[in-house]
Coordinates of C-alpha atoms and ligand atoms in Angstrom, one line a residue:
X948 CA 184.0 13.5 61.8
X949 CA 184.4 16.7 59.9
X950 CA 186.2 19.7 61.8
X951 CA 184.3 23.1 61.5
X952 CA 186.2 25.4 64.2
X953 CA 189.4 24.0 62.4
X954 CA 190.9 22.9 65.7
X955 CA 192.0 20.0 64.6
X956 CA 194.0 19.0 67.4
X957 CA 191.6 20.2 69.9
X958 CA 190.2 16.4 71.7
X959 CA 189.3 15.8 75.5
X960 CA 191.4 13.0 74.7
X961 CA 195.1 13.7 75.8
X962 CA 198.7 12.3 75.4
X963 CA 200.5 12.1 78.7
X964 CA 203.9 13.5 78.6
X965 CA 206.0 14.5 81.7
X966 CA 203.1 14.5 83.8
X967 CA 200.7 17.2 81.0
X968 CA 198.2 15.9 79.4
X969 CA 199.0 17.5 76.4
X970 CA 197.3 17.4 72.6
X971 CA 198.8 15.9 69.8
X972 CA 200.4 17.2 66.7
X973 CA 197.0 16.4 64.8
X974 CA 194.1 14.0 65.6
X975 CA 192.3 11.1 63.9
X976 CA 189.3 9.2 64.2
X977 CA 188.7 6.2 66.5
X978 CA 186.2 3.9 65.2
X979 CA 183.4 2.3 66.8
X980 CA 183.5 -1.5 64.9
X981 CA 180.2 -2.4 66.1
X982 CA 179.0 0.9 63.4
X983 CA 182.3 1.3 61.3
X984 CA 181.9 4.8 61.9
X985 CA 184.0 7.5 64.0
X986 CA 182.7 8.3 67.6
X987 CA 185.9 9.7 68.6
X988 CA 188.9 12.0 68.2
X989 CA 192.6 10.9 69.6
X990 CA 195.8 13.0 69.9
X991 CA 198.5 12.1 67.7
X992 CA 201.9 12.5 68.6
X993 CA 204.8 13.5 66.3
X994 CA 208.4 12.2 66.7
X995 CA 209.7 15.2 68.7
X996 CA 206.5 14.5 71.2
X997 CA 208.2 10.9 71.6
X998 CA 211.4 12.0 71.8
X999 CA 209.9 14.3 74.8
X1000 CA 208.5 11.1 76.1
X1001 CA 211.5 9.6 76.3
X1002 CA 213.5 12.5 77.6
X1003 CA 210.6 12.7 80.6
X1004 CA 210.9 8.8 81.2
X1005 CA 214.8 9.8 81.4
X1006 CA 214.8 12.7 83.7
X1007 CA 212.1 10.8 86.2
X1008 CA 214.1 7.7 86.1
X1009 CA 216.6 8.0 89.4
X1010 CA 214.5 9.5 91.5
X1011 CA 211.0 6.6 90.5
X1012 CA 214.1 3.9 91.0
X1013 CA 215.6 5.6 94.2
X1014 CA 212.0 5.5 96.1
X1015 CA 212.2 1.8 98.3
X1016 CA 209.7 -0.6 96.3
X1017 CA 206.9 -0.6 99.0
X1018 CA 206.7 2.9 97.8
X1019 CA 206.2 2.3 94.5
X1020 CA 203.9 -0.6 95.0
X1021 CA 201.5 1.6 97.0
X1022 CA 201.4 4.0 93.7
X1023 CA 200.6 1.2 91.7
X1024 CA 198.3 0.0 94.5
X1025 CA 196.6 3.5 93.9
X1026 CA 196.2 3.0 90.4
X1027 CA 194.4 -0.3 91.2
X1028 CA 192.1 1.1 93.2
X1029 CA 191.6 4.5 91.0
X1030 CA 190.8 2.0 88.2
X1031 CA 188.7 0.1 90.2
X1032 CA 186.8 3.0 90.9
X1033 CA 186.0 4.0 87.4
X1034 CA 185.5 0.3 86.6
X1035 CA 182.1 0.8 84.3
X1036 CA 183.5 4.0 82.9
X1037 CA 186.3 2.2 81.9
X1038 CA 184.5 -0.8 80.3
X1039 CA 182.3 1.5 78.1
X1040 CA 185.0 3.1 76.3
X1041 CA 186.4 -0.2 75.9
X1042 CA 183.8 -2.0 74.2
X1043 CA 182.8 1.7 72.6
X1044 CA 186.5 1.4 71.0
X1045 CA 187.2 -2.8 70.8
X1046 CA 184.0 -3.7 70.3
X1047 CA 184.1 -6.9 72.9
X1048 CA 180.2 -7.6 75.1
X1049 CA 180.2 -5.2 78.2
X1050 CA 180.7 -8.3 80.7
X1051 CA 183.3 -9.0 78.7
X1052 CA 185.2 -5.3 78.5
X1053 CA 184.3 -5.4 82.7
X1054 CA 186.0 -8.8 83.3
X1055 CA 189.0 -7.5 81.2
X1056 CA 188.7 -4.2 83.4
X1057 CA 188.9 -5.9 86.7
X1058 CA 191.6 -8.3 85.5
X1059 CA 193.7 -5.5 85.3
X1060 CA 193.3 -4.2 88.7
X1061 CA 193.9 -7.4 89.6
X1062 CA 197.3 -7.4 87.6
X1063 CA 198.2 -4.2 89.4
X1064 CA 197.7 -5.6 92.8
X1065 CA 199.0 -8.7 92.0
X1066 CA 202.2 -7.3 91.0
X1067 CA 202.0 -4.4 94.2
X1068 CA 202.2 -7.5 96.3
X1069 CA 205.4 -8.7 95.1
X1070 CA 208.7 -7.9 95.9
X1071 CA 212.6 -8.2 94.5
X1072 CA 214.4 -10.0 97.2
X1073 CA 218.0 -10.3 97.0
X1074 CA 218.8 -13.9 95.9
X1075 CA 222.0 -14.9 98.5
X1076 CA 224.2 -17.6 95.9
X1077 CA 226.7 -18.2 98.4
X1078 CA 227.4 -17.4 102.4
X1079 CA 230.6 -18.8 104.1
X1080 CA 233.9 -17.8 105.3
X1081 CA 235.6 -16.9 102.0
X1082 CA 232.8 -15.0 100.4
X1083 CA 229.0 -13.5 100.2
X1084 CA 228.1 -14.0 97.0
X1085 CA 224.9 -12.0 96.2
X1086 CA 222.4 -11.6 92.8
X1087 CA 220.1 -8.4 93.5
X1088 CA 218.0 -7.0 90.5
X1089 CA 218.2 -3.5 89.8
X1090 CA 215.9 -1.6 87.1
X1091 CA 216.9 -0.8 83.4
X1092 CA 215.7 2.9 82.9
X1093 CA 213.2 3.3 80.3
X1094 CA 211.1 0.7 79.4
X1095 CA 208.9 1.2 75.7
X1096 CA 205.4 -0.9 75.9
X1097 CA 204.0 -1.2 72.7
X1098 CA 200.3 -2.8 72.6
X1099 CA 198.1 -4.6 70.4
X1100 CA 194.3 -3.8 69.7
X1101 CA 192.7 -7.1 71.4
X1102 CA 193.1 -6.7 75.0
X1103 CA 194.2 -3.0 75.3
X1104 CA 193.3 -2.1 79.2
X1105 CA 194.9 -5.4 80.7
X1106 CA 197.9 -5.9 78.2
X1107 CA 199.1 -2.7 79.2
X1108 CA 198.8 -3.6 82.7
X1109 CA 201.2 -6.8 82.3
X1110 CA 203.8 -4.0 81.5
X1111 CA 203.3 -0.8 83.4
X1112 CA 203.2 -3.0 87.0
X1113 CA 206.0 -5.3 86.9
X1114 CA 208.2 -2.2 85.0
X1115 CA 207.2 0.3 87.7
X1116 CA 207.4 -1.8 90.5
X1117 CA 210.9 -2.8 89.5
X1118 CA 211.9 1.0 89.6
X1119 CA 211.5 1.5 85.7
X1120 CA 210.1 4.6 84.1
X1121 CA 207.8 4.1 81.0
X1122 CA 206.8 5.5 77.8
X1123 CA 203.2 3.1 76.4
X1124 CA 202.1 3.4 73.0
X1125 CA 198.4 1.7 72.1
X1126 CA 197.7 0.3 68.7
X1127 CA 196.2 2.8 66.7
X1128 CA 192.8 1.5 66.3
X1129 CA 192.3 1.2 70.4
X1130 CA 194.0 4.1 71.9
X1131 CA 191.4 5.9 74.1
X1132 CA 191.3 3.1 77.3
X1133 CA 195.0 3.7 77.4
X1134 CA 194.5 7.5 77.2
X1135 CA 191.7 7.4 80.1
X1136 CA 194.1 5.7 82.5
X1137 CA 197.0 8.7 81.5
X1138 CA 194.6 10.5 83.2
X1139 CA 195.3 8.4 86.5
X1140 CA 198.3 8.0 86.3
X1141 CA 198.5 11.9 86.0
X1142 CA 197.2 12.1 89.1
X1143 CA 198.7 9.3 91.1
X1144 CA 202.6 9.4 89.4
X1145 CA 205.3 11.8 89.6
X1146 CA 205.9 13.5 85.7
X1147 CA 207.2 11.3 83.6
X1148 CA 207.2 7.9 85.3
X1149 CA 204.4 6.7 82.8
X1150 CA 204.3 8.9 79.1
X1151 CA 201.3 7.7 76.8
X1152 CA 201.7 8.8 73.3
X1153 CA 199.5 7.5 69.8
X1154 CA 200.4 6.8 66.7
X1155 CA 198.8 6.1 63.4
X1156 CA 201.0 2.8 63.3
X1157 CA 203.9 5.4 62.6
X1158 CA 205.6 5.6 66.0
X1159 CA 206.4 2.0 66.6
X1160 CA 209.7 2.1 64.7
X1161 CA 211.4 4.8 66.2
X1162 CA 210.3 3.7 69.6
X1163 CA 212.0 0.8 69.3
X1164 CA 215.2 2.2 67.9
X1165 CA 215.4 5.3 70.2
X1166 CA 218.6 5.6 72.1
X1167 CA 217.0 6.7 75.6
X1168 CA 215.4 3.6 75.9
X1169 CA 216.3 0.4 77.4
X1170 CA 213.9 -2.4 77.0
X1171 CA 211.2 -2.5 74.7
X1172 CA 208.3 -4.9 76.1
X1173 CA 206.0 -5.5 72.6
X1174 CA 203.3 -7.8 72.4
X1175 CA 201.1 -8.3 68.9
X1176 CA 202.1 -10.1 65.9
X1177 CA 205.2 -12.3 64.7
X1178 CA 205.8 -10.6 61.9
X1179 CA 206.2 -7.0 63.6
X1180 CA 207.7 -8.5 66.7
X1181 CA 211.0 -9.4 64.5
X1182 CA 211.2 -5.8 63.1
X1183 CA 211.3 -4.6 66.9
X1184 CA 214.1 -6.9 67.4
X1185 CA 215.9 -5.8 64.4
X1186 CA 215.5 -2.3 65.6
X1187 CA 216.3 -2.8 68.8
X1188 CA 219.5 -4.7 68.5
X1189 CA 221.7 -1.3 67.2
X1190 CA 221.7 -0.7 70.8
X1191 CA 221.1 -4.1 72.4
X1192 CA 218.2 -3.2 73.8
X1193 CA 216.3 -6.1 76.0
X1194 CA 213.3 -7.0 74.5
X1195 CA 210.2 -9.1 75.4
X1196 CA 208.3 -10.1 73.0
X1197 CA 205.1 -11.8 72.9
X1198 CA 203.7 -12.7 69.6
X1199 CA 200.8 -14.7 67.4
X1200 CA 199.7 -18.2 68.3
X1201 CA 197.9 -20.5 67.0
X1202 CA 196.6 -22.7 69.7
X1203 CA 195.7 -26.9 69.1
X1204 CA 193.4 -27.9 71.3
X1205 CA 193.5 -31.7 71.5
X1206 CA 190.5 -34.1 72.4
X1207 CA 191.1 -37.8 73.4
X1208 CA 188.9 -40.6 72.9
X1209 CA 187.4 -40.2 76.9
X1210 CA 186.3 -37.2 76.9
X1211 CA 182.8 -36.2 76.5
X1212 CA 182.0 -34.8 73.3
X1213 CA 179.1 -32.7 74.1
X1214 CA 180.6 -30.9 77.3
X1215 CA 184.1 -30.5 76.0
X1216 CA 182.5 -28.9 72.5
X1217 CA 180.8 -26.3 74.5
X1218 CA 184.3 -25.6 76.5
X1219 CA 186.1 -25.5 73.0
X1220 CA 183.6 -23.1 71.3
X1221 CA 184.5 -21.0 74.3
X1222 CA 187.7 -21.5 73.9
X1223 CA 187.9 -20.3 70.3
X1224 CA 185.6 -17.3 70.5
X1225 CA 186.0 -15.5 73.3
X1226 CA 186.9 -11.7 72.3
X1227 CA 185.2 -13.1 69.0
X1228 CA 188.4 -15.3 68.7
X1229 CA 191.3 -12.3 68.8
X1230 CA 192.8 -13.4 71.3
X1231 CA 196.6 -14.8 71.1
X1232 CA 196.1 -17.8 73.3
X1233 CA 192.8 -18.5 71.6
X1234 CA 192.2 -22.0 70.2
X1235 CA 192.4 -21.9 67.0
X1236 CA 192.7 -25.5 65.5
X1237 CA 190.8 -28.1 67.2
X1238 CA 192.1 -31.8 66.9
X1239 CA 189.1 -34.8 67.4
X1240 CA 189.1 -38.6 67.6
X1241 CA 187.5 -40.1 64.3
X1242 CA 184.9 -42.2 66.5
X1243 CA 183.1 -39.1 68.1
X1244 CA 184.3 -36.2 65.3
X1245 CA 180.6 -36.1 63.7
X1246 CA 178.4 -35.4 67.3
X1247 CA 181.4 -33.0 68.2
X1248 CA 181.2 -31.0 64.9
X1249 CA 177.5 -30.8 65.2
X1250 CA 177.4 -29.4 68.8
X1251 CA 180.2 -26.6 67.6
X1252 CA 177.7 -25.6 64.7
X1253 CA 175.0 -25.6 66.9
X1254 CA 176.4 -23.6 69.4
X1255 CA 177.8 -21.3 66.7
X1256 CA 174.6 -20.7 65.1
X1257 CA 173.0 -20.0 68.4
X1258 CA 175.3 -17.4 69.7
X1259 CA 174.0 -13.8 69.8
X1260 CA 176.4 -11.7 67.7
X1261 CA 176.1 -8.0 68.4
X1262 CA 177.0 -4.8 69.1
X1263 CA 179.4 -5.6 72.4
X1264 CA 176.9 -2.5 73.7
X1265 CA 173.8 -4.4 73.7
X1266 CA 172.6 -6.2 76.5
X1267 CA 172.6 -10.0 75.9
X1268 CA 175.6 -9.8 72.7
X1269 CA 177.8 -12.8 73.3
X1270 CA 179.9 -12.3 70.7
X1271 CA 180.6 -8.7 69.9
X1272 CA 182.3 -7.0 65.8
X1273 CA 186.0 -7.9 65.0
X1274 CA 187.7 -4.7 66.0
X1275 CA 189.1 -3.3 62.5
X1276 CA 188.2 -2.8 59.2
X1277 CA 191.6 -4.5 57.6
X1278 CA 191.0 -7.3 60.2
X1279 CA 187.4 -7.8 59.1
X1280 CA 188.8 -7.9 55.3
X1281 CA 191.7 -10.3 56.0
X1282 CA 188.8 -12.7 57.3
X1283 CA 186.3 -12.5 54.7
X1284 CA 189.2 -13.6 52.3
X1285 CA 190.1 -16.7 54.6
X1286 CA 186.6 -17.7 54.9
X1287 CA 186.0 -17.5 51.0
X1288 CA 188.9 -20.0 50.8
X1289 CA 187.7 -21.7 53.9
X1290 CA 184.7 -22.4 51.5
X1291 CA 186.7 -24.4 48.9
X1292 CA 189.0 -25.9 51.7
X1293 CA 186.5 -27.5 53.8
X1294 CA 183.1 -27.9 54.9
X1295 CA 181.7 -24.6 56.4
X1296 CA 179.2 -26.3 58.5
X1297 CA 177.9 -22.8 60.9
X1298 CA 178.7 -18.9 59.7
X1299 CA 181.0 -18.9 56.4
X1300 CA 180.4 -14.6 55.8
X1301 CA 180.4 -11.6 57.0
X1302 CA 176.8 -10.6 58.3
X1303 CA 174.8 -8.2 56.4
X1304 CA 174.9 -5.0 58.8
X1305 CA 177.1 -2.1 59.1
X1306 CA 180.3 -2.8 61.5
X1307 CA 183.0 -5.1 61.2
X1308 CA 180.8 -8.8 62.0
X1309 CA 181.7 -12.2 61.2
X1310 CA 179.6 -14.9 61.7
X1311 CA 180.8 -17.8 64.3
X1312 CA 182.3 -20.2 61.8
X1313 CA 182.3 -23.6 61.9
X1314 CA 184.8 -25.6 59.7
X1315 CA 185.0 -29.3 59.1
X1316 CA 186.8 -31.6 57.0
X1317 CA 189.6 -29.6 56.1
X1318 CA 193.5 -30.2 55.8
X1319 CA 195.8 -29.2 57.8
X1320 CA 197.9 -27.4 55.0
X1321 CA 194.6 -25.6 54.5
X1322 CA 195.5 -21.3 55.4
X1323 CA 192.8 -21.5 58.2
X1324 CA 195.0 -24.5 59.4
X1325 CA 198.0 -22.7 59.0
X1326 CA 197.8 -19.2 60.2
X1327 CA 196.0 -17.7 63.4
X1328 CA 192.6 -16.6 62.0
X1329 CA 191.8 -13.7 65.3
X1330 CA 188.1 -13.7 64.3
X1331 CA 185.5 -16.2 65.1
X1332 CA 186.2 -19.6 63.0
X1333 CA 187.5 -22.9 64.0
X1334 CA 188.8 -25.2 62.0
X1335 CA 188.1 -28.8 63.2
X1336 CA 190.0 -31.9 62.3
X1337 CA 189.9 -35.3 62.4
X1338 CA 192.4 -37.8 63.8
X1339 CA 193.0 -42.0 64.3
X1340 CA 196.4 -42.1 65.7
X1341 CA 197.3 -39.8 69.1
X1342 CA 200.9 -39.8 68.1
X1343 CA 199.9 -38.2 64.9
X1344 CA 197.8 -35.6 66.2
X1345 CA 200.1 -34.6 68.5
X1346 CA 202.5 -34.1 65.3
X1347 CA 200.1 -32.3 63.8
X1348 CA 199.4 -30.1 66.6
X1349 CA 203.1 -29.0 67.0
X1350 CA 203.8 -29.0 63.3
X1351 CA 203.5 -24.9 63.2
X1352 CA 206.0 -22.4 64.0
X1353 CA 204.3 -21.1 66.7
X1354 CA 204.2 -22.3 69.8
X1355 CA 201.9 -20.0 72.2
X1356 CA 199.3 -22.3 73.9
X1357 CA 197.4 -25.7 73.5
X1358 CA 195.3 -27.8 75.4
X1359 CA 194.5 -31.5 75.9
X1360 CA 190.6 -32.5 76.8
X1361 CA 189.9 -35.9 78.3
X1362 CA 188.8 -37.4 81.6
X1363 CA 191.7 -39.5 82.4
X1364 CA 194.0 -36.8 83.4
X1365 CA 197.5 -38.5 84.0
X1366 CA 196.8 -39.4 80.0
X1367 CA 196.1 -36.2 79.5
X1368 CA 198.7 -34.9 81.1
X1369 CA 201.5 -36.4 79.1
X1370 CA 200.1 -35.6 76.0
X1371 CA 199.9 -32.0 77.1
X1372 CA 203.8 -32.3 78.5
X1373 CA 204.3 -33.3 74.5
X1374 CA 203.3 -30.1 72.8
X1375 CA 205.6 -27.8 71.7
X1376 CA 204.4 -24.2 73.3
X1377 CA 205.0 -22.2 76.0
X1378 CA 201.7 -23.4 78.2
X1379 CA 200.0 -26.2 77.5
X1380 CA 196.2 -26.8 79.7
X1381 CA 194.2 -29.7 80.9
X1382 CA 190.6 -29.6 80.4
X1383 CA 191.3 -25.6 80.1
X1384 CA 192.1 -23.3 78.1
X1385 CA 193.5 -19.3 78.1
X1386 CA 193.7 -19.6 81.8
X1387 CA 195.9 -16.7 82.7
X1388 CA 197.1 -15.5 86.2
X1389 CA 199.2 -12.4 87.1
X1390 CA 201.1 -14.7 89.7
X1391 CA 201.9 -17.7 86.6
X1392 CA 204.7 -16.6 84.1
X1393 CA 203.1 -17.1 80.5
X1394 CA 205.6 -17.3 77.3
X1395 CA 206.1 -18.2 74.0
X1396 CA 208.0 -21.0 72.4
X1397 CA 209.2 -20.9 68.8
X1398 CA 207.6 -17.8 67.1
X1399 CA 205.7 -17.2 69.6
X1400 CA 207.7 -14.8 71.5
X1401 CA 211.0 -14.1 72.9
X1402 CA 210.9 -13.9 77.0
X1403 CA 207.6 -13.6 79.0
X1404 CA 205.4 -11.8 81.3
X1405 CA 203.7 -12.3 84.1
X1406 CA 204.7 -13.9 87.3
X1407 CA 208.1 -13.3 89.6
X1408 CA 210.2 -14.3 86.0
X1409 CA 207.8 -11.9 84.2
X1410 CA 208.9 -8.8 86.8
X1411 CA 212.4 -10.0 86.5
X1412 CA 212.1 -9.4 82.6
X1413 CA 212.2 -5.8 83.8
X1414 CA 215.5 -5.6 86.0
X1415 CA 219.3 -6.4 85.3
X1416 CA 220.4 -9.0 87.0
X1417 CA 223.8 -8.5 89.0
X1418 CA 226.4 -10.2 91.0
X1419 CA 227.6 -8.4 94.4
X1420 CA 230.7 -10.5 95.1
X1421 CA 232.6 -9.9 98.6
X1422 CA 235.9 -11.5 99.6
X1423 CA 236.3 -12.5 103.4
X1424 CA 239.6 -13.1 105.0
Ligands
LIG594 P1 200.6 -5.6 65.2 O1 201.9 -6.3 65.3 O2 200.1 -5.2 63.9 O3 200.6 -4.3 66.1 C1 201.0 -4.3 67.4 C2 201.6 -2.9 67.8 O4 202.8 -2.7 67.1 C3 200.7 -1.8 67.5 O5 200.8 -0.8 68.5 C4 201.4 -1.2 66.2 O6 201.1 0.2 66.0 C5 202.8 -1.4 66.5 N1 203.7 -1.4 65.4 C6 203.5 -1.4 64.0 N2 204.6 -1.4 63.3 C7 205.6 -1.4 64.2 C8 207.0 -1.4 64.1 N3 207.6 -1.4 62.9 N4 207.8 -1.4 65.2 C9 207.2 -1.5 66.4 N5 205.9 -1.5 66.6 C10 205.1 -1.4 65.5 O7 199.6 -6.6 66.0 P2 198.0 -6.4 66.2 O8 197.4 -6.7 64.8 O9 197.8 -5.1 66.9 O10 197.7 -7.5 67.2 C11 197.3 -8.8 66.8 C12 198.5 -9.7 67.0 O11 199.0 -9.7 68.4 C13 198.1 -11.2 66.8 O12 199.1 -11.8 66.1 C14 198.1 -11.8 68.2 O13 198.3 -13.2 68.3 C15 199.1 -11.0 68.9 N6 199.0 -11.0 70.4 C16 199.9 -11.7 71.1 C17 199.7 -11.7 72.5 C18 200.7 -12.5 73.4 O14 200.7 -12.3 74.6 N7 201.5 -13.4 72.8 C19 198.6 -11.0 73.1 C20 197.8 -10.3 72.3 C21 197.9 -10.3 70.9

């Protein structure tokens, strides 16, 4: 987008700091993956706009925590039903800026009220340890001070929900930073929260992937709540230990889902290709390796490339579109080098390329006989391709499934569901499903094991991720 007045950092996009929506130190250009071109401007903040941020999260910080939490709930509360509100507006940008299907920008949309409401509903009771004649022994939780949320491009409206509610509710002030590719959702609910929040309790600023770093480091704040990869979630921990900051972090995965010999190979193939390309397969808790008994791998396989063929890949705009662009340019690259080795690897039996259009599309790939030292084995692919792979002994699949160092999700498909059941008590992650897969709740805590993350969100232990525990200890008689 060229620039002919020269205002530069003119954009009806704005940061939010200390309550102003305020311009950025410069813009840049938000691109629409379903074209690969720019439909938008954002605000870009410098590092003396986050150190305001901060220094507004700061100053709003004891009087936000000094309000009693049914107060803060009904703000959040308000934000629910402001968002509500704007629900299609919302959704547009959205798949105008992620590129996902419109019904599936609106359910992400509405999830996220329901994560505000979910988490307005809750409360931090104090948790009595002991009562008697000697001593009253009490563990109340009391907020931190400045929480950083730093957010990935794949879910950008509902991620940032999983923070904001449980930090606010717990009498926390924050400063939110999108990933650079997907700011614009985030800055369209600054401009709720300008209305519905005192200055300062929520800041929004944007980066060009430039600001992460010194958010994480920065002396004013106290926790830093990340969620994206593995490999930038351990520079935020090395950053934030100078000042011990807490830190959640929730990371990549790379999900096994798990067939046994009794499940139906038709129905549970159409459950797994859901499974794996929903969000056109960026999504953390995707599945992303798919384990299948010898005896019924052939009609699964088949079914998968059928499906795959079949779906309607499209601009996310377009009524119909099923599966929508990958949302960046580097990520579209990355995949078009793992399905050239895919090609030598395995047995590309649906999609296999990019498709010949402008945007960022992959086709739904299909990919058979393959090993599991193969890369698409390996690593988390985040597009649409699934690796499928063979198995005759349980016991080695399961090793197979939780030989990875992450350890996000995974799933086990069959029809006797005690069986099923302890196969899914065997994996190694931080949720395993039954005959289901990436089903998330505000009210369930949701973690990573191994690589997958450090702490959690979500549920009453993801709102306590937000407080300080502490010990009232009284002496009688
Ligand atoms: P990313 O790690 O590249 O970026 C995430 C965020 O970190 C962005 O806002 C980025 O600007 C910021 N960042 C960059 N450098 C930083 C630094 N040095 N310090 C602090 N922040 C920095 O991840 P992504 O590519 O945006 O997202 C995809 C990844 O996120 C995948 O690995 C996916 O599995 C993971 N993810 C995990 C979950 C979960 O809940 N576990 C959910 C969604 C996505």
């Amino acid at each position: 987008m060229n620039d002919p007045t020269g205002e530069a950092a003119m954009t009806h996009f704005k940061l939010l700091i200390d309550g102003a929506l305020t311009d950025g130190a410069r813009t840049m250009d938000v691109i629409n993956p379903a074209t690969g071109e720019a439909f938008e401007t954002c605000p870009v903040a410098d590092e003396a706009q986050l150190d305001a941020a901060v220094a507004a999260a700061v100053a709003a910080f004891p009087a936000w925590s000094a309000l009693p939490i049914g107060e803060r709930a009904a703000r959040i509360a308000a934000l629910a039903d402001a968002l509500q509100a704007r629900a299609d507006a919302f959704a547009r940008l959205l798949t105008a800026e992620q590129g996902k299907p419109g019904n599936q920008a609106k359910m992400e949309v509405i999830g996220a009220v329901f994560t505000l409401r979910a988490f307005a509903a809750m409360r931090l009771e104090p948790h009595v340890i002991r009562d008697d004649d000697k001593a009253r022994i009490i563990e109340v939780r009391r907020p931190l001070g400045v929480v950083g949320a730093i957010l990935p491009w794949n879910f950008p409206v509902i991620l940032l929900m999983n923070k904001l509610a449980p930090a606010l509710l717990a009498g926390n002030t924050l400063v939110a930073k999108p990933a650079p590719t997907t700011p614009l959702t985030t800055l369209l609910f600054g401009t709720l929260c300008a209305e519905i929040l005192p200055p300062g309790v929520v800041n929004i600023i944007c980066d060009e992937n430039d600001l992460g770093g010194a958010l994480s480091a920065h002396p004013g704040i106290a926790k830093v709540s990340f969620t994206g990869s593995t490999a930038t979630g351990k520079k935020v921990m090395q950053a934030a230990a100078a000042t011990l900051k807490r830190i959640t972090l929730e990371l990549g995965g790379n999900d096994a889902a798990i067939i046994l010999d009794d499940a139906d190979p038709i129905e549970t193939a159409r459950k797994i290709f859901q499974g794996a390309m929903a969000n056109a397969g960026q999504v953390c808790i995707a599945i992303k390796r798919a384990y299948v008994p010898e005896a019924i791998y052939d009609v699964f396989c088949e079914e998968l490339a059928r499906l795959a063929t079949a779906a309607v890949v499209d601009d996310g705009a377009k009524q119909g579109a099923q599966i929508g662009p990958v949302q960046n340019a580097a990520q579209y690259e990355r995949l078009k080098t793992l399905l050239d080795e895919s090609a030598r690897e395995g047995k590309v039996i649906a999609g296999g390329a990019a498709l010949d259009r402008p945007g960022f599309f992959i086709a739904p790939t299909i990919v058979r006989d393959v090993t599991d030292d193969a890369r698409i084995v390996r690593e988390e692919q985040f597009g649409p391709v699934l690796p499928v792979l063979s198995y005759t002994d349980l016991d080695d699949a399961v090793a197979r499934a939780n030989a990875s160092e992450f350890g996000l999700g995974g799933s086990v498909w069959g029809t006797d569901l005690d069986r099923a059941t302890d196969i899914a008590l065997r994996l190694q992650s931080g949720t395993a499903w039954v005959n289901q897969h990436m089903a998330l709740s505000p009210t369930v805590p949701f973690r990573g094991a191994k690589q997958s993350g450090v702490g959690g969100e979500l549920g009453l232990e993801g709102l306590h991720e937000y407080t300080q525990a502490m010990i009232v200890n009284v002496a009688r008689g």
